[in-house]
PDB file of C-alpha atoms and ligand atoms in Angstrom:
ATOM      1  CA  MET A 128      10.123  19.247  11.467  1.00 96.00           C
ATOM      2  CA  LYS A 129       8.145  17.139  13.111  1.00 98.00           C
ATOM      3  CA  LYS A 130       7.839  13.706  11.911  1.00 98.00           C
ATOM      4  CA  LEU A 131       4.206  12.884  10.070  1.00 98.00           C
ATOM      5  CA  ILE A 132       3.683   9.317   9.696  1.00 98.00           C
ATOM      6  CA  ILE A 133       1.225   8.367   6.617  1.00 98.00           C
ATOM      7  CA  LEU A 134       0.097   4.635   6.595  1.00 98.00           C
ATOM      8  CA  THR A 135      -1.873   4.071   3.705  1.00 98.00           C
ATOM      9  CA  GLY A 136      -4.347   1.322   1.981  1.00 97.00           C
ATOM     10  CA  ALA A 137      -6.559   0.695  -1.143  1.00 95.00           C
ATOM     11  CA  GLY A 138      -8.452   3.647  -0.585  1.00 95.00           C
ATOM     12  CA  ILE A 139      -5.927   6.292  -1.353  1.00 98.00           C
ATOM     13  CA  SER A 140      -5.432   5.067  -5.015  1.00 96.00           C
ATOM     14  CA  ALA A 141      -9.481   4.497  -5.670  1.00 95.00           C
ATOM     15  CA  GLU A 142     -10.115   7.772  -7.254  1.00 96.00           C
ATOM     16  CA  SER A 143      -7.636   6.944  -9.610  1.00 97.00           C
ATOM     17  CA  GLY A 144      -9.510   4.176 -10.546  1.00 92.00           C
ATOM     18  CA  ILE A 145      -7.864   0.979  -8.484  1.00 91.00           C
ATOM     19  CA  LYS A 146     -10.673  -0.635  -6.540  1.00 83.00           C
ATOM     20  CA  THR A 147     -10.323  -1.840  -3.066  1.00 86.00           C
ATOM     21  CA  PHE A 148     -10.033  -4.948  -1.679  1.00 81.00           C
ATOM     22  CA  ARG A 149     -12.743  -5.048   0.504  1.00 76.00           C
ATOM     23  CA  ASP A 150     -15.431  -2.160  -0.544  1.00 74.00           C
ATOM     24  CA  SER A 151     -16.669  -5.384  -3.277  1.00 65.00           C
ATOM     25  CA  ASP A 152     -17.960  -8.298  -1.504  1.00 59.00           C
ATOM     26  CA  GLY A 153     -14.767  -9.965  -1.251  1.00 56.00           C
ATOM     27  CA  LEU A 154     -14.318 -10.460  -4.546  1.00 63.00           C
ATOM     28  CA  TRP A 155     -10.919  -7.974  -6.173  1.00 74.00           C
ATOM     29  CA  GLU A 156     -10.917  -7.552  -9.281  1.00 70.00           C
ATOM     30  CA  ASN A 157     -13.623 -10.391  -9.888  1.00 81.00           C
ATOM     31  CA  HIS A 158     -11.213 -12.947  -8.772  1.00 88.00           C
ATOM     32  CA  ASN A 159     -11.280 -14.333  -4.947  1.00 89.00           C
ATOM     33  CA  VAL A 160      -8.779 -13.149  -3.733  1.00 87.00           C
ATOM     34  CA  MET A 161      -7.137 -16.777  -2.577  1.00 91.00           C
ATOM     35  CA  ASP A 162      -7.379 -17.935  -6.249  1.00 93.00           C
ATOM     36  CA  VAL A 163      -4.483 -15.288  -7.030  1.00 95.00           C
ATOM     37  CA  ALA A 164      -2.870 -14.307  -4.168  1.00 94.00           C
ATOM     38  CA  THR A 165      -1.318 -16.834  -2.368  1.00 96.00           C
ATOM     39  CA  PRO A 166       1.502 -19.019  -2.203  1.00 97.00           C
ATOM     40  CA  GLU A 167      -1.015 -21.722  -2.583  1.00 97.00           C
ATOM     41  CA  ALA A 168      -2.427 -19.818  -6.098  1.00 97.00           C
ATOM     42  CA  TRP A 169       1.226 -19.465  -7.061  1.00 97.00           C
ATOM     43  CA  GLU A 170       1.387 -23.394  -6.504  1.00 97.00           C
ATOM     44  CA  LYS A 171      -1.417 -24.377  -8.602  1.00 97.00           C
ATOM     45  CA  ASN A 172      -2.116 -21.885 -11.257  1.00 97.00           C
ATOM     46  CA  PRO A 173       1.216 -20.154 -12.097  1.00 97.00           C
ATOM     47  CA  GLN A 174      -0.486 -18.841 -15.055  1.00 97.00           C
ATOM     48  CA  LEU A 175      -3.613 -17.659 -13.476  1.00 96.00           C
ATOM     49  CA  VAL A 176      -1.445 -15.497 -10.780  1.00 97.00           C
ATOM     50  CA  THR A 177       0.685 -13.816 -14.190  1.00 97.00           C
ATOM     51  CA  ASP A 178      -2.152 -12.922 -15.462  1.00 96.00           C
ATOM     52  CA  PHE A 179      -3.802 -11.365 -12.760  1.00 95.00           C
ATOM     53  CA  TYR A 180      -0.960  -9.342 -12.282  1.00 96.00           C
ATOM     54  CA  ASN A 181      -0.660  -7.873 -15.617  1.00 97.00           C
ATOM     55  CA  GLU A 182      -3.723  -6.896 -15.862  1.00 94.00           C
ATOM     56  CA  ARG A 183      -3.279  -5.443 -12.614  1.00 94.00           C
ATOM     57  CA  ARG A 184      -0.008  -3.704 -14.367  1.00 96.00           C
ATOM     58  CA  ILE A 185      -2.060  -3.101 -17.091  1.00 95.00           C
ATOM     59  CA  GLN A 186      -4.653  -0.917 -15.112  1.00 93.00           C
ATOM     60  CA  LEU A 187      -1.968   1.068 -13.196  1.00 96.00           C
ATOM     61  CA  SER A 188      -0.240   2.169 -16.612  1.00 97.00           C
ATOM     62  CA  LYS A 189      -3.315   3.930 -16.978  1.00 96.00           C
ATOM     63  CA  SER A 190      -3.875   5.706 -13.485  1.00 97.00           C
ATOM     64  CA  LYS A 191      -2.261   8.109 -12.396  1.00 98.00           C
ATOM     65  CA  PRO A 192      -1.983   9.427  -8.975  1.00 98.00           C
ATOM     66  CA  ASN A 193      -4.726  11.620  -7.632  1.00 98.00           C
ATOM     67  CA  ARG A 194      -5.199  14.859  -5.427  1.00 98.00           C
ATOM     68  CA  ALA A 195      -4.641  12.899  -2.029  1.00 98.00           C
ATOM     69  CA  HIS A 196      -1.226  11.205  -3.476  1.00 98.00           C
ATOM     70  CA  LEU A 197       0.170  14.816  -4.451  1.00 98.00           C
ATOM     71  CA  ILE A 198      -1.039  16.251  -0.963  1.00 98.00           C
ATOM     72  CA  LEU A 199       1.205  14.155   1.089  1.00 98.00           C
ATOM     73  CA  LYS A 200       3.994  15.407  -1.392  1.00 98.00           C
ATOM     74  CA  GLU A 201       3.224  19.051  -0.438  1.00 98.00           C
ATOM     75  CA  LEU A 202       3.030  17.957   3.287  1.00 98.00           C
ATOM     76  CA  GLU A 203       6.695  17.363   2.678  1.00 98.00           C
ATOM     77  CA  LYS A 204       7.301  21.114   2.899  1.00 97.00           C
ATOM     78  CA  LYS A 205       6.319  21.645   6.588  1.00 97.00           C
ATOM     79  CA  PHE A 206       6.531  18.205   7.603  1.00 98.00           C
ATOM     80  CA  ASP A 207       9.089  15.043   8.016  1.00 98.00           C
ATOM     81  CA  VAL A 208       7.130  12.974   6.212  1.00 98.00           C
ATOM     82  CA  LYS A 209       7.927   8.709   6.190  1.00 98.00           C
ATOM     83  CA  ILE A 210       4.464   7.012   4.032  1.00 98.00           C
ATOM     84  CA  ILE A 211       3.829   3.568   5.084  1.00 98.00           C
ATOM     85  CA  THR A 212       1.251   1.896   2.297  1.00 98.00           C
ATOM     86  CA  GLN A 213       0.360  -1.289   2.084  1.00 97.00           C
ATOM     87  CA  ASN A 214      -0.843  -0.402  -1.745  1.00 97.00           C
ATOM     88  CA  VAL A 215       1.472  -2.698  -4.695  1.00 97.00           C
ATOM     89  CA  ASP A 216       0.790   0.368  -6.913  1.00 98.00           C
ATOM     90  CA  ASP A 217       3.497   3.394  -7.652  1.00 98.00           C
ATOM     91  CA  LEU A 218       1.866   6.239  -7.271  1.00 98.00           C
ATOM     92  CA  HIS A 219       3.552   7.455  -4.156  1.00 98.00           C
ATOM     93  CA  GLU A 220       6.350   7.366  -6.007  1.00 98.00           C
ATOM     94  CA  ARG A 221       4.571   9.662  -8.810  1.00 98.00           C
ATOM     95  CA  ALA A 222       3.797  11.738  -6.852  1.00 98.00           C
ATOM     96  CA  ASN A 223       7.324  12.418  -6.111  1.00 98.00           C
ATOM     97  CA  SER A 224       7.224  11.495  -2.499  1.00 98.00           C
ATOM     98  CA  LYS A 225      10.643  10.946  -1.284  1.00 98.00           C
ATOM     99  CA  ASN A 226       9.941   8.040   1.884  1.00 98.00           C
ATOM    100  CA  ILE A 227       8.397   5.623   0.862  1.00 98.00           C
ATOM    101  CA  TYR A 228       7.801   2.109   2.414  1.00 98.00           C
ATOM    102  CA  HIS A 229       6.253  -0.586   0.898  1.00 98.00           C
ATOM    103  CA  LEU A 230       4.887  -3.356   3.364  1.00 98.00           C
ATOM    104  CA  HIS A 231       2.680  -5.524   0.525  1.00 97.00           C
ATOM    105  CA  GLY A 232       5.599  -5.745  -1.810  1.00 98.00           C
ATOM    106  CA  GLU A 233       5.385  -3.454  -5.360  1.00 98.00           C
ATOM    107  CA  LEU A 234       3.603  -4.621  -8.912  1.00 97.00           C
ATOM    108  CA  ASN A 235       6.296  -2.797 -10.832  1.00 97.00           C
ATOM    109  CA  LYS A 236       8.885  -5.357  -9.350  1.00 98.00           C
ATOM    110  CA  MET A 237       9.531  -9.064  -9.987  1.00 98.00           C
ATOM    111  CA  ARG A 238      11.369 -11.831  -7.980  1.00 97.00           C
ATOM    112  CA  SER A 239      13.169 -15.035  -8.652  1.00 97.00           C
ATOM    113  CA  SER A 240      10.496 -17.899  -7.486  1.00 95.00           C
ATOM    114  CA  VAL A 241      13.549 -19.707  -5.731  1.00 94.00           C
ATOM    115  CA  ASP A 242      15.917 -16.304  -3.958  1.00 95.00           C
ATOM    116  CA  GLU A 243      13.464 -13.739  -2.539  1.00 93.00           C
ATOM    117  CA  ASN A 244      16.780 -11.618  -2.578  1.00 94.00           C
ATOM    118  CA  LEU A 245      16.931 -11.373  -6.529  1.00 97.00           C
ATOM    119  CA  ILE A 246      14.861  -8.896  -6.923  1.00 97.00           C
ATOM    120  CA  TYR A 247      14.477  -6.819 -10.569  1.00 98.00           C
ATOM    121  CA  LYS A 248      12.606  -3.403 -11.457  1.00 98.00           C
ATOM    122  CA  THR A 249       9.851  -4.523 -14.234  1.00 97.00           C
ATOM    123  CA  THR A 250      11.006  -3.960 -18.058  1.00 93.00           C
ATOM    124  CA  LYS A 251       7.604  -4.315 -19.559  1.00 97.00           C
ATOM    125  CA  LEU A 252       3.922  -5.142 -18.377  1.00 98.00           C
ATOM    126  CA  GLU A 253       3.127  -8.526 -19.023  1.00 98.00           C
ATOM    127  CA  TYR A 254       5.265 -11.002 -18.265  1.00 98.00           C
ATOM    128  CA  SER A 255       5.000 -15.147 -19.135  1.00 98.00           C
ATOM    129  CA  LEU A 256       6.132 -18.075 -17.397  1.00 97.00           C
ATOM    130  CA  GLU A 257       8.698 -17.741 -20.131  1.00 97.00           C
ATOM    131  CA  ASP A 258      10.493 -15.336 -17.857  1.00 97.00           C
ATOM    132  CA  LYS A 259      13.657 -16.353 -15.548  1.00 97.00           C
ATOM    133  CA  CYS A 260      15.744 -15.228 -13.094  1.00 96.00           C
ATOM    134  CA  GLU A 261      19.502 -15.092 -13.642  1.00 95.00           C
ATOM    135  CA  LYS A 262      19.302 -18.843 -11.611  1.00 94.00           C
ATOM    136  CA  GLY A 263      17.260 -19.786 -14.005  1.00 96.00           C
ATOM    137  CA  SER A 264      13.845 -19.950 -12.186  1.00 95.00           C
ATOM    138  CA  VAL A 265      10.334 -18.243 -13.009  1.00 97.00           C
ATOM    139  CA  LEU A 266       9.792 -14.959 -12.145  1.00 98.00           C
ATOM    140  CA  ARG A 267       7.303 -14.644  -9.934  1.00 98.00           C
ATOM    141  CA  PRO A 268       5.372 -10.917  -8.737  1.00 98.00           C
ATOM    142  CA  HIS A 269       6.905  -9.379  -5.615  1.00 98.00           C
ATOM    143  CA  ILE A 270       4.186  -8.897  -4.008  1.00 98.00           C
ATOM    144  CA  VAL A 271       3.662 -10.525  -0.428  1.00 97.00           C
ATOM    145  CA  TRP A 272       1.106 -13.267  -0.244  1.00 96.00           C
ATOM    146  CA  PHE A 273      -1.657 -13.841   2.531  1.00 93.00           C
ATOM    147  CA  GLY A 274       0.398 -16.453   4.082  1.00 94.00           C
ATOM    148  CA  GLU A 275       3.596 -14.638   3.826  1.00 96.00           C
ATOM    149  CA  ALA A 276       6.165 -12.969   6.330  1.00 95.00           C
ATOM    150  CA  VAL A 277       6.037  -8.871   5.791  1.00 97.00           C
ATOM    151  CA  PRO A 278      10.008  -8.304   5.825  1.00 95.00           C
ATOM    152  CA  MET A 279       9.458  -4.609   5.976  1.00 97.00           C
ATOM    153  CA  ILE A 280       7.327  -4.311   9.690  1.00 98.00           C
ATOM    154  CA  ASP A 281      10.329  -3.817  11.678  1.00 98.00           C
ATOM    155  CA  THR A 282      11.147  -0.941   9.964  1.00 98.00           C
ATOM    156  CA  ALA A 283       7.651   0.309   9.667  1.00 98.00           C
ATOM    157  CA  ILE A 284       7.223  -0.299  13.788  1.00 98.00           C
ATOM    158  CA  ASP A 285      10.309   2.026  14.416  1.00 98.00           C
ATOM    159  CA  ILE A 286       8.927   4.604  12.069  1.00 98.00           C
ATOM    160  CA  CYS A 287       6.138   4.490  13.854  1.00 98.00           C
ATOM    161  CA  LYS A 288       7.512   4.882  17.143  1.00 98.00           C
ATOM    162  CA  GLU A 289       9.369   8.181  16.143  1.00 97.00           C
ATOM    163  CA  ALA A 290       5.825   9.531  15.209  1.00 98.00           C
ATOM    164  CA  ASP A 291       4.599  12.988  16.286  1.00 98.00           C
ATOM    165  CA  ILE A 292       1.689  12.719  14.054  1.00 98.00           C
ATOM    166  CA  LEU A 293       0.240   9.561  12.294  1.00 98.00           C
ATOM    167  CA  VAL A 294      -2.310  10.156   9.564  1.00 98.00           C
ATOM    168  CA  ILE A 295      -3.924   6.946   8.265  1.00 98.00           C
ATOM    169  CA  ILE A 296      -5.807   6.954   4.708  1.00 98.00           C
ATOM    170  CA  GLY A 297      -7.924   4.403   2.943  1.00 97.00           C
ATOM    171  CA  THR A 298      -7.502   1.314   5.017  1.00 96.00           C
ATOM    172  CA  GLY A 299      -9.689  -0.681   6.718  1.00 93.00           C
ATOM    173  CA  LEU A 300      -7.209  -1.942   9.161  1.00 94.00           C
ATOM    174  CA  ASN A 301      -8.264  -5.465   9.064  1.00 91.00           C
ATOM    175  CA  VAL A 302      -5.044  -7.309   7.593  1.00 91.00           C
ATOM    176  CA  TYR A 303      -2.380  -7.654  10.472  1.00 93.00           C
ATOM    177  CA  PRO A 304       0.602  -7.142  10.798  1.00 95.00           C
ATOM    178  CA  ALA A 305      -0.219  -3.765   9.616  1.00 95.00           C
ATOM    179  CA  ALA A 306      -3.024  -2.909  11.211  1.00 94.00           C
ATOM    180  CA  GLY A 307      -0.941  -3.668  14.539  1.00 95.00           C
ATOM    181  CA  LEU A 308       1.286  -0.374  14.002  1.00 97.00           C
ATOM    182  CA  VAL A 309      -1.121   2.510  15.470  1.00 96.00           C
ATOM    183  CA  ASN A 310      -0.111   0.438  18.692  1.00 95.00           C
ATOM    184  CA  TYR A 311       3.182   1.504  18.819  1.00 97.00           C
ATOM    185  CA  ILE A 312       3.068   5.353  19.006  1.00 97.00           C
ATOM    186  CA  LYS A 313       3.789   7.219  21.501  1.00 96.00           C
ATOM    187  CA  ASP A 314       1.090   7.807  24.163  1.00 94.00           C
ATOM    188  CA  ASN A 315      -0.717  10.881  23.283  1.00 92.00           C
ATOM    189  CA  THR A 316       0.135  10.787  19.242  1.00 97.00           C
ATOM    190  CA  PRO A 317      -2.552  12.639  17.590  1.00 97.00           C
ATOM    191  CA  ILE A 318      -4.066  10.214  14.894  1.00 97.00           C
ATOM    192  CA  TYR A 319      -6.227  11.351  11.901  1.00 98.00           C
ATOM    193  CA  ILE A 320      -8.285   8.795  10.173  1.00 98.00           C
ATOM    194  CA  ILE A 321      -9.092   9.821   6.325  1.00 98.00           C
ATOM    195  CA  ASP A 322     -12.013   7.407   5.490  1.00 98.00           C
ATOM    196  CA  PRO A 323     -15.303   7.574   4.473  1.00 97.00           C
ATOM    197  CA  ALA A 324     -16.492   4.759   6.656  1.00 95.00           C
ATOM    198  CA  GLU A 325     -15.427   3.247   9.807  1.00 93.00           C
ATOM    199  CA  VAL A 326     -12.593   1.724  10.552  1.00 93.00           C
ATOM    200  CA  ASN A 327     -11.484  -1.065  12.767  1.00 90.00           C
ATOM    201  CA  ILE A 328      -9.224   0.941  15.761  1.00 91.00           C
ATOM    202  CA  SER A 329      -9.186   0.691  19.119  1.00 83.00           C
ATOM    203  CA  ASN A 330     -10.297   3.166  21.343  1.00 79.00           C
ATOM    204  CA  MET A 331      -7.564   5.403  21.313  1.00 85.00           C
ATOM    205  CA  PRO A 332      -7.559   9.187  22.466  1.00 85.00           C
ATOM    206  CA  ASN A 333      -6.267  12.293  20.271  1.00 93.00           C
ATOM    207  CA  ILE A 334      -8.278  10.294  17.392  1.00 96.00           C
ATOM    208  CA  THR A 335     -10.198  12.772  14.879  1.00 96.00           C
ATOM    209  CA  HIS A 336     -11.562  11.110  11.437  1.00 97.00           C
ATOM    210  CA  ILE A 337     -12.064  12.600   8.289  1.00 98.00           C
ATOM    211  CA  LYS A 338     -15.228  11.169   6.899  1.00 98.00           C
ATOM    212  CA  ASN A 339     -14.516  12.048   3.687  1.00 98.00           C
ATOM    213  CA  LYS A 340     -12.722  10.475  -0.069  1.00 98.00           C
ATOM    214  CA  ALA A 341      -8.375  10.370   0.502  1.00 98.00           C
ATOM    215  CA  THR A 342      -9.062  13.836  -2.308  1.00 98.00           C
ATOM    216  CA  ILE A 343     -10.900  15.941  -0.075  1.00 98.00           C
ATOM    217  CA  GLY A 344     -10.377  14.430   3.139  1.00 98.00           C
ATOM    218  CA  CYS A 345      -6.193  15.124   2.380  1.00 98.00           C
ATOM    219  CA  GLU A 346      -7.444  19.323   1.395  1.00 98.00           C
ATOM    220  CA  LYS A 347      -9.088  19.104   5.243  1.00 98.00           C
ATOM    221  CA  LEU A 348      -5.902  17.254   6.576  1.00 98.00           C
ATOM    222  CA  MET A 349      -3.803  20.194   4.925  1.00 97.00           C
ATOM    223  CA  GLU A 350      -5.835  22.771   6.653  1.00 97.00           C
ATOM    224  CA  ILE A 351      -5.733  21.549   9.995  1.00 97.00           C
ATOM    225  CA  LEU A 352      -1.718  20.698   9.952  1.00 97.00           C
ATOM    226  CA  ASN A 353      -1.042  24.099   8.230  1.00 91.00           C
ATOM    227  CA  LYS A 354      -2.734  25.804  11.305  1.00 87.00           C
TER     228      LYS A 354
HETATM  229  N1  APR B 454     -10.821   7.256   0.000  1.00 73.49           N
HETATM  230  C1  APR B 454     -10.614   7.011   1.167  1.00 73.49           C
HETATM  231  N2  APR B 454     -11.021   5.461   1.981  1.00 73.49           N
HETATM  232  C2  APR B 454     -11.395   4.619   0.797  1.00 73.49           C
HETATM  233  C3  APR B 454     -12.110   5.318  -0.591  1.00 73.49           C
HETATM  234  C4  APR B 454     -11.605   6.691  -0.971  1.00 73.49           C
HETATM  235  N3  APR B 454     -12.334   7.301  -1.962  1.00 73.49           N
HETATM  236  N4  APR B 454     -12.959   3.944  -1.208  1.00 73.49           N
HETATM  237  C5  APR B 454     -12.861   3.495   0.298  1.00 73.49           C
HETATM  238  N5  APR B 454     -12.171   3.850   1.028  1.00 73.49           N
HETATM  239  C6  APR B 454     -11.604   3.080   2.232  1.00 73.49           C
HETATM  240  C7  APR B 454     -12.527   2.206   2.643  1.00 73.49           C
HETATM  241  O1  APR B 454     -13.922   2.404   3.161  1.00 73.49           O
HETATM  242  C8  APR B 454     -12.044   1.125   3.483  1.00 73.49           C
HETATM  243  O2  APR B 454     -11.850   1.528   5.031  1.00 73.49           O
HETATM  244  O3  APR B 454     -10.403   2.252   1.814  1.00 73.49           O
HETATM  245  C9  APR B 454     -10.325   0.499   2.874  1.00 73.49           C
HETATM  246  C10 APR B 454      -9.909   0.325   1.744  1.00 73.49           C
HETATM  247  O4  APR B 454     -10.067  -0.906   3.172  1.00 73.49           O
HETATM  248  P1  APR B 454      -9.445  -1.972   2.462  1.00 73.49           P
HETATM  249  O5  APR B 454     -10.335  -2.905   0.835  1.00 73.49           O
HETATM  250  O6  APR B 454      -9.569  -3.597   2.887  1.00 73.49           O
HETATM  251  O7  APR B 454      -8.082  -2.020   2.069  1.00 73.49           O
HETATM  252  P2  APR B 454      -6.864  -2.171   2.787  1.00 73.49           P
HETATM  253  O8  APR B 454      -7.406  -1.852   3.644  1.00 73.49           O
HETATM  254  O9  APR B 454      -5.402  -1.522   1.861  1.00 73.49           O
HETATM  255  O10 APR B 454      -6.391  -3.936   2.558  1.00 73.49           O
HETATM  256  C11 APR B 454      -5.213  -3.965   3.545  1.00 73.49           C
HETATM  257  O11 APR B 454      -5.134  -5.937   2.527  1.00 73.49           O
HETATM  258  O12 APR B 454      -6.280  -7.277   0.828  1.00 73.49           O
HETATM  259  C12 APR B 454      -5.228  -7.235   1.649  1.00 73.49           C
HETATM  260  O13 APR B 454      -2.478  -6.771   0.856  1.00 73.49           O
HETATM  261  C13 APR B 454      -3.823  -6.646   1.055  1.00 73.49           C
HETATM  262  O14 APR B 454      -2.592  -4.386   1.526  1.00 73.49           O
HETATM  263  C14 APR B 454      -4.078  -4.890   1.668  1.00 73.49           C
HETATM  264  C15 APR B 454      -4.474  -5.378   2.682  1.00 73.49           C
END
């Protein structure tokens, strides 16, 4: 089976009702990301950060995978599919995709604010600063905030090196190190981009840009790959 590596970003979940980051004038769900998604924000105002991620979890609980997520699952019938996602939602999981690698963490996990190895699946949508890890420190969202290391990046690089085909869906490719993953594929690997807008990718051979939203774009991709 050919190895089909898929890099997803916020755009794939847009049609499920979850806003992208950079399509809204730098504001993300009415917040400056720096006020809610940095270690400094957590230091300064943990209540605001906690409330923000509670809202995101509630919103996610009301969303469901769209046709694009489901098509990526269907592609497993013919390809060895691995999904590297920058998204913190669980819509790929709920579409039953088998191999999912979260680069930027997961909304449905919390972790100790003193020991990053103590990670817990969420048991509720809303957390408070009273919720503690087993060592007694406050639980924080299991999210890679701006300025933090991306522990999954080496695994993602190894996966990209193996790609027979690379598909990039709904990401502007503006945030590193994720945006640099395309540089690790073998020479002449075909790349398919699904995004209604231009994305930040240097001139590489073999790029096919399907300039549609994810749901329509993934239908087209499936047609092309099934030929
Ligand atoms: N279908 C496909 N693509 C879409 C759709 C759609 N329905 N709607 C918007 N897009 C595209 C936009 O054109 C844009 O290129 O999705 C992309 C979204 O880009 P960003 O908002 O920058 O999101 P993303 O690339 O996932 O951001 C990367 O930045 O804020 C951090 O950690 C956060 O994981 C995030 C990272």
